[in-house]
Tab-separated table of C-alpha atoms in Angstrom:
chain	number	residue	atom	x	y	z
A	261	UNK	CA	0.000	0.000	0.000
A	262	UNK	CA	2.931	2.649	0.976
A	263	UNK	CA	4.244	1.774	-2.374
A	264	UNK	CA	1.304	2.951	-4.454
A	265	UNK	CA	0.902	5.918	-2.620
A	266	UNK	CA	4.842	6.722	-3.018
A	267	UNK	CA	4.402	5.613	-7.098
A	268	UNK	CA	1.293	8.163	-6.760
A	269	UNK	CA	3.211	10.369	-4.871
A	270	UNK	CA	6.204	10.683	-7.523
A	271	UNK	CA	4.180	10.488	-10.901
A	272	UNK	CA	2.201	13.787	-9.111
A	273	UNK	CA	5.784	15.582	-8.451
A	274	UNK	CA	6.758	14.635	-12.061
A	275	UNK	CA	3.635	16.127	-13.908
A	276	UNK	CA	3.381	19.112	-10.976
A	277	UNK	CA	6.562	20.692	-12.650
A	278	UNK	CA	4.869	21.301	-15.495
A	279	UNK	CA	3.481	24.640	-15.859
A	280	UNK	CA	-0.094	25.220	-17.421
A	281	UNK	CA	-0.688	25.691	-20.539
A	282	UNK	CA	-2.372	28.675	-21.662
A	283	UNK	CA	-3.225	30.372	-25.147
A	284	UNK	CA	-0.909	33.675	-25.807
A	285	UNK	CA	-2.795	36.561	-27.960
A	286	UNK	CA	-0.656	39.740	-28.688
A	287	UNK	CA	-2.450	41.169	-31.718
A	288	UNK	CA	-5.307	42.940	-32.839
A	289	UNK	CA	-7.894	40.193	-33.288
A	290	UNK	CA	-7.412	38.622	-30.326
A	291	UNK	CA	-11.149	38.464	-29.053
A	292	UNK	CA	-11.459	36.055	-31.596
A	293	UNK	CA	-11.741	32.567	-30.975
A	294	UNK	CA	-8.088	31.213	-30.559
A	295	UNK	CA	-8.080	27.656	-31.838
A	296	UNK	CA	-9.551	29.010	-35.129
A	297	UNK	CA	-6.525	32.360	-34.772
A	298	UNK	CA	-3.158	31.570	-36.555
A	299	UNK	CA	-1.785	34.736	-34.112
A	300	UNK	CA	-2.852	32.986	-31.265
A	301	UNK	CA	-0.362	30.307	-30.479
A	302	UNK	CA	-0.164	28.020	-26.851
A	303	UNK	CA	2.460	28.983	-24.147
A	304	UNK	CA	3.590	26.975	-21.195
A	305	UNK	CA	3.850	28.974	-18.395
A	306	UNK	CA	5.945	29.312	-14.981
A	307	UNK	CA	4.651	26.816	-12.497
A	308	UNK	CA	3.860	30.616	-10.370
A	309	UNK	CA	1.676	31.875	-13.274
A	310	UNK	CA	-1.957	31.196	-14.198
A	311	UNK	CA	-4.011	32.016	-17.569
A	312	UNK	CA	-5.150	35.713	-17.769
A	313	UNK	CA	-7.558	36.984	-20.470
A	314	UNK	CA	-7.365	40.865	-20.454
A	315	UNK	CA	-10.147	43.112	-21.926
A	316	UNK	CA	-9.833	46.853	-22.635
A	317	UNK	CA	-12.571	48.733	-23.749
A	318	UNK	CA	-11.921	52.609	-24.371
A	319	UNK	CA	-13.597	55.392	-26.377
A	320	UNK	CA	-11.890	57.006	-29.874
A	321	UNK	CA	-12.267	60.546	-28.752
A	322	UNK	CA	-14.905	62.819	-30.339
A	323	UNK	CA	-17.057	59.910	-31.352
A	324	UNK	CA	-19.442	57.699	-30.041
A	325	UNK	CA	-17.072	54.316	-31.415
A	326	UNK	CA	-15.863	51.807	-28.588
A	327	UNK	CA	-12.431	49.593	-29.348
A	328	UNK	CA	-12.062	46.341	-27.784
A	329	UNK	CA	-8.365	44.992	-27.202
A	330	UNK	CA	-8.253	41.419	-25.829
A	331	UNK	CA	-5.183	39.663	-24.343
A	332	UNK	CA	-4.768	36.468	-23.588
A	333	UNK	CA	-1.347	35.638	-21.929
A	334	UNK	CA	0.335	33.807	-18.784
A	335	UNK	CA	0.209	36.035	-15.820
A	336	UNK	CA	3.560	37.584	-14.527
A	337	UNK	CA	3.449	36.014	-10.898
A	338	UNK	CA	0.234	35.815	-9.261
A	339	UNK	CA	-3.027	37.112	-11.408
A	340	UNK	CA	-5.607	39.769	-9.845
A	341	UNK	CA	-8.941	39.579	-11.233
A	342	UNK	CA	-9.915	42.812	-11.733
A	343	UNK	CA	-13.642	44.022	-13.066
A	344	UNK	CA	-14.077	48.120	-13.734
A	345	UNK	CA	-17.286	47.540	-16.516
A	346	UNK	CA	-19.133	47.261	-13.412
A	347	UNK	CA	-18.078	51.159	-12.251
A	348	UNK	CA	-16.867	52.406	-16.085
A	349	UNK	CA	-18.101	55.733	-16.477
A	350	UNK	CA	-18.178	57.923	-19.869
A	351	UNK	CA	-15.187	59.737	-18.199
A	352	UNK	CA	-13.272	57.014	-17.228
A	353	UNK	CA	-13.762	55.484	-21.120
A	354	UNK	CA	-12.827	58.432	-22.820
A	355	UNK	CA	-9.637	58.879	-21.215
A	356	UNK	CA	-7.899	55.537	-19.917
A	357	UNK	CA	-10.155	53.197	-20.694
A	358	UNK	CA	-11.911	50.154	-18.532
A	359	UNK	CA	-10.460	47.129	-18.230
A	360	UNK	CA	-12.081	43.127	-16.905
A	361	UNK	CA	-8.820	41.121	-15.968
A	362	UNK	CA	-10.105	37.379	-15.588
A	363	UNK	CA	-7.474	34.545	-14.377
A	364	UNK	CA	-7.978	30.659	-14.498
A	365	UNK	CA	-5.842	27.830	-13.749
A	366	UNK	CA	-8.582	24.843	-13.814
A	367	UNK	CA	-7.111	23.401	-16.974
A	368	UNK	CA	-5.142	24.161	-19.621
A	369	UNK	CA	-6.109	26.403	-22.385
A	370	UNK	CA	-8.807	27.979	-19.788
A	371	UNK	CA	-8.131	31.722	-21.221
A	372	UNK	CA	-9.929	30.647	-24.758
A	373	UNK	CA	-13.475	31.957	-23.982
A	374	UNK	CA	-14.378	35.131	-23.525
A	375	UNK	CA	-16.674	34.768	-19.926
A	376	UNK	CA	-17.896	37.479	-17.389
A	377	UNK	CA	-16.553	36.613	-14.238
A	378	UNK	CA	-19.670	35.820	-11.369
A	379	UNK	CA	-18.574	37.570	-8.447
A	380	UNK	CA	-19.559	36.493	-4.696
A	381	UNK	CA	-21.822	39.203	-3.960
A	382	UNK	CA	-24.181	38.633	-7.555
A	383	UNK	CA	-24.047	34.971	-6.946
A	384	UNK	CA	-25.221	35.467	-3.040
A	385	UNK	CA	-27.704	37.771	-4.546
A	386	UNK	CA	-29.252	35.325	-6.906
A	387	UNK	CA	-29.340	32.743	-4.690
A	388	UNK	CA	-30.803	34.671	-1.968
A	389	UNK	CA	-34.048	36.433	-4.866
A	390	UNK	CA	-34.742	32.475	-5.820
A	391	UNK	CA	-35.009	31.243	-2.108
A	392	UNK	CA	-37.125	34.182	-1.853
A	393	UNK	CA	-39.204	33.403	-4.560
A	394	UNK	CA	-39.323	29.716	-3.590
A	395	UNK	CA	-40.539	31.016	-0.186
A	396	UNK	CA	-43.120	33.036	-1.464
A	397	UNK	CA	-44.566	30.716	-4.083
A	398	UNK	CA	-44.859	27.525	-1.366
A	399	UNK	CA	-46.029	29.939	1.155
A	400	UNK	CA	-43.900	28.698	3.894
A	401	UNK	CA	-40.840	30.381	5.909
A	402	UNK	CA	-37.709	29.176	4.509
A	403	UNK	CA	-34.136	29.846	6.202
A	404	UNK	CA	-30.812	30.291	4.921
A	405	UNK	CA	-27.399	30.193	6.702
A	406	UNK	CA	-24.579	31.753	5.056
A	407	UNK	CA	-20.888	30.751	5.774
A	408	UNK	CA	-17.795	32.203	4.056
């Protein structure tokens, strides 16, 4: 039994070492799909690093026209999701843009789809209006504990 679990053990080291791989977009058509992109191409990164997928949206001044820049890349280091469409004003698009910084490191390749990222607070929120509307289509008190 020991032995499995060191054979287990050492295969896990061995394939640990290997950093994930993620898709690496530098261009300007990057929001498109990168399997079908022949500028996107697949990077291994640092065993430190995750995926990132960077979107930038910012106004071309004097006009009403929004551009879209989309990176995908390894993170440098660690990876800070980061989500300023939620609080992008006109102001804040017309002179340094807003920006959605989403990280993943579930699987290689995760930084292919463009996603919105769910944060705590909405998903608390929608699970707290459907036990709500649960409760007031059986009629009956329902309670709810919340841990974090």
């Amino acid at each position: 039994m020991a032995y499995r679990l060191l054979v287990l053990f050492g295969v896990f080291w061995l394939t640990a070492g290997d950093g994930l791989t993620c898709w690496h977009c530098l261009a300007d058509n990057c929001d498109l799909q990168p399997k079908s992109n022949y500028k996107a191409e697949m990077q291994v990164c640092q065993s430190d690093e995750m995926c990132q997928l960077t979107i930038h949206d910012h106004a071309i001044e004097n006009t009403s026209t929004i551009v879209r820049s989309v990176v995908r890349s390894c993170s440098l280091g660690g990876c800070f999701e980061n989500n300023e469409f939620d609080n992008c004003t006109g102001d804040l698009l017309n002179h340094n843009g807003c920006q959605q910084v989403l990280c993943c490191n579930d699987k290689d390749l995760c930084n292919g789809v463009l996603h919105p990222v769910v944060s705590r607070t909405l998903l608390l929120l929608a699970v707290l209006l459907a036990v709500c509307s649960l409760r007031d289509s059986i009629g009956t008190r329902v309670s709810l504990s919340v841990r974090w």
